[in-house]
PDB file of C-alpha atoms and ligand atoms in Angstrom:
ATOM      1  CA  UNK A   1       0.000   0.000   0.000  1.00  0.00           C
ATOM      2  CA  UNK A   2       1.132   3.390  -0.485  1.00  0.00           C
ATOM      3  CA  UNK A   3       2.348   5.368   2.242  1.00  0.00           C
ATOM      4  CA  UNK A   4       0.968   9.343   2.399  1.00  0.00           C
ATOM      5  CA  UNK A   5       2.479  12.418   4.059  1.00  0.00           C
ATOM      6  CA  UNK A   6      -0.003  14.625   5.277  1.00  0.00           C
ATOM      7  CA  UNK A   7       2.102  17.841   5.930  1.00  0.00           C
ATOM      8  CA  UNK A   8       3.902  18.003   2.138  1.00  0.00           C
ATOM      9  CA  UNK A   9      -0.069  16.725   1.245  1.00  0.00           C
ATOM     10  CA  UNK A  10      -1.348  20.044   2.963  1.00  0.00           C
ATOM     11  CA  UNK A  11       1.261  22.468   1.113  1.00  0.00           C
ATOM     12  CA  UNK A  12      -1.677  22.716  -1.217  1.00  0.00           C
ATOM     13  CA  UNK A  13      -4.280  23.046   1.038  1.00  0.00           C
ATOM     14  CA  UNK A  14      -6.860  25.773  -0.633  1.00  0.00           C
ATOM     15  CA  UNK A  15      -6.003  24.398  -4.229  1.00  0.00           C
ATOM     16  CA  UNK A  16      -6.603  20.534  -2.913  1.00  0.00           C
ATOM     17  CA  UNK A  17     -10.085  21.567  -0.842  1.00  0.00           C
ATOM     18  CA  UNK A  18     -11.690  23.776  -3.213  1.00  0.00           C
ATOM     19  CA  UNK A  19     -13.143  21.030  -5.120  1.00  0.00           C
ATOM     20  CA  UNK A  20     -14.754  19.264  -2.073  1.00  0.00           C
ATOM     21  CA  UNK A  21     -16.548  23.051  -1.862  1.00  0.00           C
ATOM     22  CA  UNK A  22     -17.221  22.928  -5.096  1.00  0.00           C
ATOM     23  CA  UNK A  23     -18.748  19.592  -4.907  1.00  0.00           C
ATOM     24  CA  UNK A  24     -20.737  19.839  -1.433  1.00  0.00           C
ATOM     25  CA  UNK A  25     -22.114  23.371  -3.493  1.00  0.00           C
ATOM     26  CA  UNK A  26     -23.809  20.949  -6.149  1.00  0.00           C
ATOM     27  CA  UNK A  27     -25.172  18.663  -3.417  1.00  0.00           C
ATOM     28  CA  UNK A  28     -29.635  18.888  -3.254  1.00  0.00           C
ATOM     29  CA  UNK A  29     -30.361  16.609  -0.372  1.00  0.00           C
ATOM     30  CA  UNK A  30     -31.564  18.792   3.045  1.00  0.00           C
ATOM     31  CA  UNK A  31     -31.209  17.839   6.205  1.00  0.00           C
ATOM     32  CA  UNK A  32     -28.802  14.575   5.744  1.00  0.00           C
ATOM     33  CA  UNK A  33     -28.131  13.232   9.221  1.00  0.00           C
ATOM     34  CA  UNK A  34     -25.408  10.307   8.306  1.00  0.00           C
ATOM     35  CA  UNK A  35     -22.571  11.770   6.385  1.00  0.00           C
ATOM     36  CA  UNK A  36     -19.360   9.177   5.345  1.00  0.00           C
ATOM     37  CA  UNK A  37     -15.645  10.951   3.526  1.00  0.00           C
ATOM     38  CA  UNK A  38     -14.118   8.287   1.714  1.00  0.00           C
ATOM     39  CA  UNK A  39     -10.352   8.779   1.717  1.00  0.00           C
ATOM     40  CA  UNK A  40     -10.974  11.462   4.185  1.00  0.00           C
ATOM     41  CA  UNK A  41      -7.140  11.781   4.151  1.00  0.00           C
ATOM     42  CA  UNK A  42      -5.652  14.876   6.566  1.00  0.00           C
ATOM     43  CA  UNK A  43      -9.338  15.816   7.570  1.00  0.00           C
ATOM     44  CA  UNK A  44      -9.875  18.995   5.044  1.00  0.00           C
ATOM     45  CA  UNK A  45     -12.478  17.518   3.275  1.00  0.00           C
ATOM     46  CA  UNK A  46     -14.368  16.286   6.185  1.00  0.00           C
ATOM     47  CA  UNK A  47     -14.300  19.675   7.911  1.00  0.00           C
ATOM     48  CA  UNK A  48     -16.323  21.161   4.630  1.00  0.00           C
ATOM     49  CA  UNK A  49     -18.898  18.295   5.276  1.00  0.00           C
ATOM     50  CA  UNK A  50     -19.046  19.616   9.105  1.00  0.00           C
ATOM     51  CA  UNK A  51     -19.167  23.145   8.377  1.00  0.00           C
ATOM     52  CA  UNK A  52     -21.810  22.708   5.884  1.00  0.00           C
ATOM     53  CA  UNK A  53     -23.999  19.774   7.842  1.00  0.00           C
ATOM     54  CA  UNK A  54     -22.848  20.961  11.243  1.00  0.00           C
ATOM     55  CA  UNK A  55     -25.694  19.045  12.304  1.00  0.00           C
ATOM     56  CA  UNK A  56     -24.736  15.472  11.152  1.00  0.00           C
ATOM     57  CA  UNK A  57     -23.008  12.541  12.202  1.00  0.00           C
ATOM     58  CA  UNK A  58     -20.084  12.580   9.701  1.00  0.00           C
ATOM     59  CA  UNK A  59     -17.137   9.692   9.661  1.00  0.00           C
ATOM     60  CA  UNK A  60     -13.731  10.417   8.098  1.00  0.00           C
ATOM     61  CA  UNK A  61     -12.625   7.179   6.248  1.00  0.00           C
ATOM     62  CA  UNK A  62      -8.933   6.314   5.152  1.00  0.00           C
ATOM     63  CA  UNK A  63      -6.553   3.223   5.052  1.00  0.00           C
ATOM     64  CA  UNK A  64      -3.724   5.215   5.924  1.00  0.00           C
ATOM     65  CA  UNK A  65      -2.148   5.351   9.154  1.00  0.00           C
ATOM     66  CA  UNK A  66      -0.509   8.214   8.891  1.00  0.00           C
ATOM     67  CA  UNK A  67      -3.794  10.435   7.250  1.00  0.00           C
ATOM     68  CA  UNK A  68      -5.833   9.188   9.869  1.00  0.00           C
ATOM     69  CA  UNK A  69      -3.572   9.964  12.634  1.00  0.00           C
ATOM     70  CA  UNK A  70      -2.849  13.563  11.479  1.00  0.00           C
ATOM     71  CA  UNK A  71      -6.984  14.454  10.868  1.00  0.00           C
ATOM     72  CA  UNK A  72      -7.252  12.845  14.521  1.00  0.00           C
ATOM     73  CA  UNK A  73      -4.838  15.585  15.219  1.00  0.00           C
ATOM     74  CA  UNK A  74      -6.301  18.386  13.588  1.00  0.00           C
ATOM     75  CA  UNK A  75     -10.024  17.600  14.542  1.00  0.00           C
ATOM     76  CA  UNK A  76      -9.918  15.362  17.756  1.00  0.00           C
ATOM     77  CA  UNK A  77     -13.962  16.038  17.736  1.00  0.00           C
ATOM     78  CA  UNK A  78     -14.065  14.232  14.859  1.00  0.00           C
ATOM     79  CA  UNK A  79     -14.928  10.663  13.956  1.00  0.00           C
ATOM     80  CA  UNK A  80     -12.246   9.198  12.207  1.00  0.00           C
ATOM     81  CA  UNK A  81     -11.773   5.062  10.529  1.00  0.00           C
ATOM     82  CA  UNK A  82      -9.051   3.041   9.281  1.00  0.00           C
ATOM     83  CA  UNK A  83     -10.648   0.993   6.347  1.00  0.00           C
ATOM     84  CA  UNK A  84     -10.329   0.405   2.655  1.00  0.00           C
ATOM     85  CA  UNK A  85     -12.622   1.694   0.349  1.00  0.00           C
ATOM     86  CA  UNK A  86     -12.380  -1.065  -1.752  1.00  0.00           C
ATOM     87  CA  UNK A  87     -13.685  -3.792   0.821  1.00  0.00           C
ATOM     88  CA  UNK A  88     -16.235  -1.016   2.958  1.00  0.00           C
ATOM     89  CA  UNK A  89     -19.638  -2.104   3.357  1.00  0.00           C
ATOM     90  CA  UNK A  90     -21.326   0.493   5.603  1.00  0.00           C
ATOM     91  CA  UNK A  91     -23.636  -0.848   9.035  1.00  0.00           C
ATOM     92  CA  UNK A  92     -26.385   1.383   8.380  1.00  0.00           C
ATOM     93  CA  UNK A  93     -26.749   3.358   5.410  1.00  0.00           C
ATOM     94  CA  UNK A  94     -25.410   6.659   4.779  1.00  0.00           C
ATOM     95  CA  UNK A  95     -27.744  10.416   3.474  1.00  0.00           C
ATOM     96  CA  UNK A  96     -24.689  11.235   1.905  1.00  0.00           C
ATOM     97  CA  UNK A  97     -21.296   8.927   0.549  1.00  0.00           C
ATOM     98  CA  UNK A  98     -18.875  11.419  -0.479  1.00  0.00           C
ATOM     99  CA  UNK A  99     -15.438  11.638  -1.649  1.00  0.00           C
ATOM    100  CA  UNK A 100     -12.760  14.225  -2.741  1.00  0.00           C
ATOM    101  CA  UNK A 101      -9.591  12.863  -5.086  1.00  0.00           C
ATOM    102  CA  UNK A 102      -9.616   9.475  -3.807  1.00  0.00           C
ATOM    103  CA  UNK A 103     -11.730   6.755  -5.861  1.00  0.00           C
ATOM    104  CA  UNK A 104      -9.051   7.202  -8.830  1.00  0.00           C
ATOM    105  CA  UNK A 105      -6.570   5.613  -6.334  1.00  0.00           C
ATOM    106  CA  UNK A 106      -8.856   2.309  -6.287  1.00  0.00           C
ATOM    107  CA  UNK A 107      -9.446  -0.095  -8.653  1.00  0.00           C
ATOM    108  CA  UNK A 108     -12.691  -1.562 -10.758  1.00  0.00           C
ATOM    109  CA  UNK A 109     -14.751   1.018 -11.157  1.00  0.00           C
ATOM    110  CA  UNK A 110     -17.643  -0.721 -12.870  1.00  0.00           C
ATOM    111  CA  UNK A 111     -17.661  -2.761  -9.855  1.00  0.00           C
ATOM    112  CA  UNK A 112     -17.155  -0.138  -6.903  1.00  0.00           C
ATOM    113  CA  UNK A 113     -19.614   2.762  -8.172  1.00  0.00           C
ATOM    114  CA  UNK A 114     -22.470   0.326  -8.155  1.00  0.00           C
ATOM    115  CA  UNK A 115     -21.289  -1.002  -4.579  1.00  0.00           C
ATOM    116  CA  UNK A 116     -20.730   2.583  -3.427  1.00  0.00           C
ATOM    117  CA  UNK A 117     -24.461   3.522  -4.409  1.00  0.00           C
ATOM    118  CA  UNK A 118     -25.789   0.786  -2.542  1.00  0.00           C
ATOM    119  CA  UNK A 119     -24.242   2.133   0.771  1.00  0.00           C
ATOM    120  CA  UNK A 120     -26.303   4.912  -0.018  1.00  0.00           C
ATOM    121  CA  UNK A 121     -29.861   5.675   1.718  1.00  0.00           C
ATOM    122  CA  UNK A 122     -32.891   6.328  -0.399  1.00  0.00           C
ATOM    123  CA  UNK A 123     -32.653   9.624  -1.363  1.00  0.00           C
ATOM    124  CA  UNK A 124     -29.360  10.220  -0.794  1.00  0.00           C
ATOM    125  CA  UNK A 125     -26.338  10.544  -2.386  1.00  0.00           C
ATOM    126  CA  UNK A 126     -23.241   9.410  -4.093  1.00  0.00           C
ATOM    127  CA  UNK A 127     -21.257  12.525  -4.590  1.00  0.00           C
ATOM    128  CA  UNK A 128     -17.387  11.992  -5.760  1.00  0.00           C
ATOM    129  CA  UNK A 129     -14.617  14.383  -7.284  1.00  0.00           C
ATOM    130  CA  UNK A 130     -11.567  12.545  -8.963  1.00  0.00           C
ATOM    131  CA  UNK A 131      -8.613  14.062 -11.006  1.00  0.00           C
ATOM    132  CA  UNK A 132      -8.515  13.125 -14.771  1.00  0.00           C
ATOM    133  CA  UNK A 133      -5.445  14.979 -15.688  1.00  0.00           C
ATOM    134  CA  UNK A 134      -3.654  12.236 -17.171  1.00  0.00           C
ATOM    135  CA  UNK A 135      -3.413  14.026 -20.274  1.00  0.00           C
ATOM    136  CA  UNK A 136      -1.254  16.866 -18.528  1.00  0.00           C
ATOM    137  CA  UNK A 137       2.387  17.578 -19.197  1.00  0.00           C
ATOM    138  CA  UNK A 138       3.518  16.502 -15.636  1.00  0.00           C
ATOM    139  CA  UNK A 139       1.493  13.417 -15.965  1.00  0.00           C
ATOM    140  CA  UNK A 140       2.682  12.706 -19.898  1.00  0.00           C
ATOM    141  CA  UNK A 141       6.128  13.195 -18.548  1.00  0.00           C
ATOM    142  CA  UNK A 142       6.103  11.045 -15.488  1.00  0.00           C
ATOM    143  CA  UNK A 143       5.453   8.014 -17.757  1.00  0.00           C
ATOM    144  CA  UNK A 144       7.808   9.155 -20.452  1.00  0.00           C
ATOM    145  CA  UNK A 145      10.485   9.189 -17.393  1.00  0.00           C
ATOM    146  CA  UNK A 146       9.307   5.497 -15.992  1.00  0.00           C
ATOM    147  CA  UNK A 147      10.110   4.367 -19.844  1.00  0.00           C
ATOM    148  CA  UNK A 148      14.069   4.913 -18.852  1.00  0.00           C
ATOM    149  CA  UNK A 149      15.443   1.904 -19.392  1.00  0.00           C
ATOM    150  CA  UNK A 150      17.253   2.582 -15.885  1.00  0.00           C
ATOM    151  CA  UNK A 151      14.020   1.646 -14.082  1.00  0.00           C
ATOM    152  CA  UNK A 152      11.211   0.722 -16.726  1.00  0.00           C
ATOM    153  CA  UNK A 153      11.262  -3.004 -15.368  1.00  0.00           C
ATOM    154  CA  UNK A 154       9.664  -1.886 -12.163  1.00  0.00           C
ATOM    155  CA  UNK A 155       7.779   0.745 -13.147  1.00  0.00           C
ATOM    156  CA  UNK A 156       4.714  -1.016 -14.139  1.00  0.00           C
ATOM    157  CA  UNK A 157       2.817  -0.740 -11.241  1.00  0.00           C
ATOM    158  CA  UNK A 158       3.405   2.648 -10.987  1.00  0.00           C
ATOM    159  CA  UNK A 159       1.850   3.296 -14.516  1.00  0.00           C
ATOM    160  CA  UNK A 160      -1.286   1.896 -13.544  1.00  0.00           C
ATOM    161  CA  UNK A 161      -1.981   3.025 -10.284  1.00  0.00           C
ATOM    162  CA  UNK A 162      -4.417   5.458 -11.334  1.00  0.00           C
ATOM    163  CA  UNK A 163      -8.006   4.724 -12.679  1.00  0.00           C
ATOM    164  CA  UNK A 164      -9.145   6.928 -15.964  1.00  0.00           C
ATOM    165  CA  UNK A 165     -11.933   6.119 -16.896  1.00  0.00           C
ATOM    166  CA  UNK A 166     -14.338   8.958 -18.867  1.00  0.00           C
ATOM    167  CA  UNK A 167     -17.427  10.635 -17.760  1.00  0.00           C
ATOM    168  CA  UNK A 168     -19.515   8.372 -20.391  1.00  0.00           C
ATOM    169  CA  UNK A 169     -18.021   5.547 -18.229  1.00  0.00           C
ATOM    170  CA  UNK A 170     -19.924   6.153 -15.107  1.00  0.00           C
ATOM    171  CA  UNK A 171     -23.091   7.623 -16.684  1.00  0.00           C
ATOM    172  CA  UNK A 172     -23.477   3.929 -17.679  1.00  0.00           C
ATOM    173  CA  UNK A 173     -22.488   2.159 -14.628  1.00  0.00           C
ATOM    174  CA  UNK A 174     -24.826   4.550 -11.866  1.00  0.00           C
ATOM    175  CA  UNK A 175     -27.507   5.618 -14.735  1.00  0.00           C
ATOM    176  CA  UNK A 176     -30.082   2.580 -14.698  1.00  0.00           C
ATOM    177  CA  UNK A 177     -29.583   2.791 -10.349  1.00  0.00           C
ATOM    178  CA  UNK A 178     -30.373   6.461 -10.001  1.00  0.00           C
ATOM    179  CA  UNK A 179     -33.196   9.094 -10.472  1.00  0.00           C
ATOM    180  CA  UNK A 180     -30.595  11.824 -11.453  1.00  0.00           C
ATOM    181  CA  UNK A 181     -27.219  12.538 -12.177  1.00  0.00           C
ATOM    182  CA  UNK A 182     -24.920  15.211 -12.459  1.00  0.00           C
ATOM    183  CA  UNK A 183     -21.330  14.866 -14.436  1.00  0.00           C
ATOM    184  CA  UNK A 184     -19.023  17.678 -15.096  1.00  0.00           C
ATOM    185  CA  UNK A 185     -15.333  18.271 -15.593  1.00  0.00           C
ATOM    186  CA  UNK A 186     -13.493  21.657 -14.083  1.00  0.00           C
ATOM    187  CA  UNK A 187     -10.069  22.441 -15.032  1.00  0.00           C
ATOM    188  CA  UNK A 188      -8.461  24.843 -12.259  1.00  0.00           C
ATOM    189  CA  UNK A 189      -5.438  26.588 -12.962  1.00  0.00           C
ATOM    190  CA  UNK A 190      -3.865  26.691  -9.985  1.00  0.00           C
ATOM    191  CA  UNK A 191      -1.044  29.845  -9.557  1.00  0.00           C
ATOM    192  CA  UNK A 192       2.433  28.165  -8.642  1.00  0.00           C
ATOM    193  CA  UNK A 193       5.393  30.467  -8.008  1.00  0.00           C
ATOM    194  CA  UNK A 194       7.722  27.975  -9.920  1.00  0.00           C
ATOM    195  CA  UNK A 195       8.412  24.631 -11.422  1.00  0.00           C
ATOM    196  CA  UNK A 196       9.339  23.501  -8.141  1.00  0.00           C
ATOM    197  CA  UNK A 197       6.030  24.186  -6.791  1.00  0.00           C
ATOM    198  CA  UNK A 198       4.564  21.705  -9.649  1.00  0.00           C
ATOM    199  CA  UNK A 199       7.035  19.141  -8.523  1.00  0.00           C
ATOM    200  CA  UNK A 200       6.063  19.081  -5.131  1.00  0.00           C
ATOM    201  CA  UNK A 201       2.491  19.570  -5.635  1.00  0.00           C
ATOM    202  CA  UNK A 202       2.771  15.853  -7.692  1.00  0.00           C
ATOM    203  CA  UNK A 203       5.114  14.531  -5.233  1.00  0.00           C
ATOM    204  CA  UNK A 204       2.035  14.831  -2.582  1.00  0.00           C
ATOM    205  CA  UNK A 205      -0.122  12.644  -4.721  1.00  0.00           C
ATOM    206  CA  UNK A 206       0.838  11.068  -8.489  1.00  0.00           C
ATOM    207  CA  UNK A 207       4.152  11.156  -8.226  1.00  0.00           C
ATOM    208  CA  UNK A 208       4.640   8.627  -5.183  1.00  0.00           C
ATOM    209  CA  UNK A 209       3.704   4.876  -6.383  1.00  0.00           C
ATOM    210  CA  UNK A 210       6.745   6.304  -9.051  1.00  0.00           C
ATOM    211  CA  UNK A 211       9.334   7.293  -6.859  1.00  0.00           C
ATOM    212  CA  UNK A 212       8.267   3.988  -4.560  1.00  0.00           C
ATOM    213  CA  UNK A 213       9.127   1.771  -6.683  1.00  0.00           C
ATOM    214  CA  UNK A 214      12.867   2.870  -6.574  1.00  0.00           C
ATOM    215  CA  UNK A 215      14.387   1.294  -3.863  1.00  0.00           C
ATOM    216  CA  UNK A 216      17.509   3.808  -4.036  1.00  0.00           C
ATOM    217  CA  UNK A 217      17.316   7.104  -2.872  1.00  0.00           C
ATOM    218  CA  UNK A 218      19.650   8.160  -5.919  1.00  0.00           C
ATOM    219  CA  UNK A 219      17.521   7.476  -8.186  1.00  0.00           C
ATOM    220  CA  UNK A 220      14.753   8.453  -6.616  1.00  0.00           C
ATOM    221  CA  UNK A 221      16.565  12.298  -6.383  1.00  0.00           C
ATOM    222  CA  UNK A 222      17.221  11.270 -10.479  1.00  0.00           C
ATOM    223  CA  UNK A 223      14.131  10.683 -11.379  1.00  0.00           C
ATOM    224  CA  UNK A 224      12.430  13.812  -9.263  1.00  0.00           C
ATOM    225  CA  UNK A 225      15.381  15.944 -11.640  1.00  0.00           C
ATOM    226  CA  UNK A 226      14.286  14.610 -14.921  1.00  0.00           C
ATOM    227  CA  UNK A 227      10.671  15.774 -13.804  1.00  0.00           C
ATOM    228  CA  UNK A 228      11.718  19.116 -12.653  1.00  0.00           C
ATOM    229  CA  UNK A 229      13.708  19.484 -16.094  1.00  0.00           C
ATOM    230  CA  UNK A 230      10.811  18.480 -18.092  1.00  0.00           C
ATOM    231  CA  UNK A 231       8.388  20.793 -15.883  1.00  0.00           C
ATOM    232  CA  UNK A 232      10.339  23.751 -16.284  1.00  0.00           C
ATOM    233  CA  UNK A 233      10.376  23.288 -20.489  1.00  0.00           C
ATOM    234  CA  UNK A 234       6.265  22.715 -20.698  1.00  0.00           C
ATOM    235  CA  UNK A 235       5.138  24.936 -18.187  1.00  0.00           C
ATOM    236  CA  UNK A 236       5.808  28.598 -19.145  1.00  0.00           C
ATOM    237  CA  UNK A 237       5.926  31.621 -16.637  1.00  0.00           C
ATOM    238  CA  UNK A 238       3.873  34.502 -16.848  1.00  0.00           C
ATOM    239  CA  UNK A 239       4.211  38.093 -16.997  1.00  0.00           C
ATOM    240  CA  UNK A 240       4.925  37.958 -13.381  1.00  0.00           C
ATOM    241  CA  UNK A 241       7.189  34.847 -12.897  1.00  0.00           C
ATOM    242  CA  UNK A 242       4.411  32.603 -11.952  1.00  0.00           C
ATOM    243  CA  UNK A 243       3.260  29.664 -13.812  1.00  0.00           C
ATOM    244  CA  UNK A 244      -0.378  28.723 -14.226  1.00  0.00           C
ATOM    245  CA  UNK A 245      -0.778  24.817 -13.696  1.00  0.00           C
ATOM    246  CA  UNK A 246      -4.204  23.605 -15.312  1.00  0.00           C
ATOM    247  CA  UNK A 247      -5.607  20.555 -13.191  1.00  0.00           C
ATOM    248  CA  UNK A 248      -8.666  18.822 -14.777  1.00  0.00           C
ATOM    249  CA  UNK A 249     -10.996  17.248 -12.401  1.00  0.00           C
ATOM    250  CA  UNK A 250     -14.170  14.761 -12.830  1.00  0.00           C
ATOM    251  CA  UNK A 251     -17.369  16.113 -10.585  1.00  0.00           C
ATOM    252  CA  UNK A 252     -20.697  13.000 -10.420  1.00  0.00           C
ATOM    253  CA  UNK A 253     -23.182  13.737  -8.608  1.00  0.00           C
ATOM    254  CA  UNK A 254     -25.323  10.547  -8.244  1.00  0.00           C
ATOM    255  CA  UNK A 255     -29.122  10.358  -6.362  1.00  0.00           C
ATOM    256  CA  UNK A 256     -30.622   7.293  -5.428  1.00  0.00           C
TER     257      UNK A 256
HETATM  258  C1  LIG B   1      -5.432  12.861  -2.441  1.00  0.00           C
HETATM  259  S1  LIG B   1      -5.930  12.366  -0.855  1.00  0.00           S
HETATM  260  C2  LIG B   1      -7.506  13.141  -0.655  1.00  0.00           C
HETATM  261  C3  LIG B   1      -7.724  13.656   0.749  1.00  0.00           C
HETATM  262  C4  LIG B   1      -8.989  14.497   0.957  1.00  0.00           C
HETATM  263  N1  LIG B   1     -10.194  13.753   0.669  1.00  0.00           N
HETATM  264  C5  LIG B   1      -9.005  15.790   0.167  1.00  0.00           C
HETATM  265  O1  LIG B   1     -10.058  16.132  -0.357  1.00  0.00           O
HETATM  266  O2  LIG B   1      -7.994  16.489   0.073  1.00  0.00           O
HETATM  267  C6  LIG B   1      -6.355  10.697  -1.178  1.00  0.00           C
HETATM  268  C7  LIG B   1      -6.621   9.898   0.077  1.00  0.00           C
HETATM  269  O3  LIG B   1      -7.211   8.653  -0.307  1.00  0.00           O
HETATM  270  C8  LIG B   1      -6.741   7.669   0.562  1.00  0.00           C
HETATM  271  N2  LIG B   1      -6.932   6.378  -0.080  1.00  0.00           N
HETATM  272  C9  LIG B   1      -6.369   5.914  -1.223  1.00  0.00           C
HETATM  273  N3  LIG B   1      -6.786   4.671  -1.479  1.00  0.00           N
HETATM  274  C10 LIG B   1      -7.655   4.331  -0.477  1.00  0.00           C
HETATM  275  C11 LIG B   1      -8.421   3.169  -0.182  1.00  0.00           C
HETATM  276  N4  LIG B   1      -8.371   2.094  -0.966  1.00  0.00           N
HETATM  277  N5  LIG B   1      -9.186   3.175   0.926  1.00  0.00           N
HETATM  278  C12 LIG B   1      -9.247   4.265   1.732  1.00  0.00           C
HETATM  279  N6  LIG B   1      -8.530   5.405   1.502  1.00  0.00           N
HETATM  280  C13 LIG B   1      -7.752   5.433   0.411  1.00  0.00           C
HETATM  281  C14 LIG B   1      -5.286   8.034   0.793  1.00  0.00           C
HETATM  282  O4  LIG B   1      -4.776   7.437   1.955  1.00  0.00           O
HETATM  283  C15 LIG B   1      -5.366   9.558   0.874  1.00  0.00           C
HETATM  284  O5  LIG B   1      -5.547  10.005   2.177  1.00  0.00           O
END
């Protein structure tokens, strides 16, 4: 399993909880009283849920140690599990299932959506936000990078950790279970102040299942320079020295 780090996680913190506001925003069921995070990760995403339903139970779900232990930290009020998505099967069913940049990180979709919706309570609903920036520079060039033959052997793994699937996808898989559903696809441009920043805002999340499947620490450095070279060529600076980053991200929105 992959191992997370909250704090270089949080270095983003507005840019990586905007979309959970964005999401809760597009959210039409009042009064839910059983709210669950999937992949609840540092707690950010769980504290939208509690600001906006201050009223509900809400449960902040991850498999990793280390998340779980730091949104324990940050919000001891909270109520905070160690599970896997992939094998959750909720006691009681839940007004709301939500997650923020997390279900891309597990696999079989057409078999977890479906499962997902059914921990859902009549009238509730399945509301999940997932990156689908595969098609991105820093994303093109990470696998161009993993194809050196220095490493490519290993790198396998790494390639496919990520589910992309496309919005037609899941419109099939939730349609004939739901009585509405919203898809829709936001690219942010985030403002970084340089190709660093882009570098360490992908070391957080897509870059890791890469750099662990070097065992060396050399080439782990290597392969974080090749990135940073490559970064610095397709990512040009504005007028101002900054660099605008565009991040695509996958919004559903699914009702039972
Ligand atoms: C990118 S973070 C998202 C954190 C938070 N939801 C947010 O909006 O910023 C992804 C989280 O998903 C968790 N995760 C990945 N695979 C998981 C799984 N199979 N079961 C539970 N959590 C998982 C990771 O541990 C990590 O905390």
């Amino acid at each position: 399993m992959l191992t997370w780090d909250a704090n270089l996680y949080l270095q983003f913190a507005n840019e990586r909880t905007q979309p959970s506001l964005d999401l809760v925003a597009r959210i039409a069921v009042s009064h839910p009283q059983r709210i669950i995070d999937l992949g609840c990760g540092p707690g950010n995403s769980t504290q939208i849920l509690r600001r906006h339903w201050s009223k509900a139970d809400i449960i902040g779900l991850d498999n990793s140690p280390e998340m779980i232990a730091a949104a324990s930290k940050a919000y001891p009020e909270g109520k905070w599990v160690l599970a896997d998505v992939a094998t959750w099967t909720a006691d009681a069913r839940f007004d709301i299932v939500f997650s923020n940049a997390t279900l891309h990180w597990v696999p079989n979709h057409a078999a977890l959506f479906p499962h997902l919706l059914e921990q859902v309570a009549p009238h509730g609903v399945l509301a999940v936000q997932m990156p689908v920036h595969f098609q991105s520079p820093v994303h093109q060039l990470m696998y161009e990078i993993a194809d050196d033959p220095a490493w490519r052997q290993k790198m396998h793994r790494a390639k496919n950790a990520l589910v992309n699937e496309k919005p037609s996808f899941y419109y099939d898989v939730l349609q004939p279970k739901v009585s509405r559903i919203d898809i829709w696809e936001t690219e942010y441009n985030h403002i970084m102040d340089s190709p660093d920043s882009i570098v360490q805002w992908i070391s957080g999340t897509g870059l890791r299942p890469f750099l662990e499947a070097l065992e060396l620490e050399e080439q782990k450095l290597q392969f974080q320079e090749m990135l940073r070279a490559g970064v610095t060529r397709a990512y040009p600076r504005q007028k101002d020295g900054r660099i605008l980053f565009p991040f695509r991200r996958l919004f559903i929105v699914a009702y039972r």
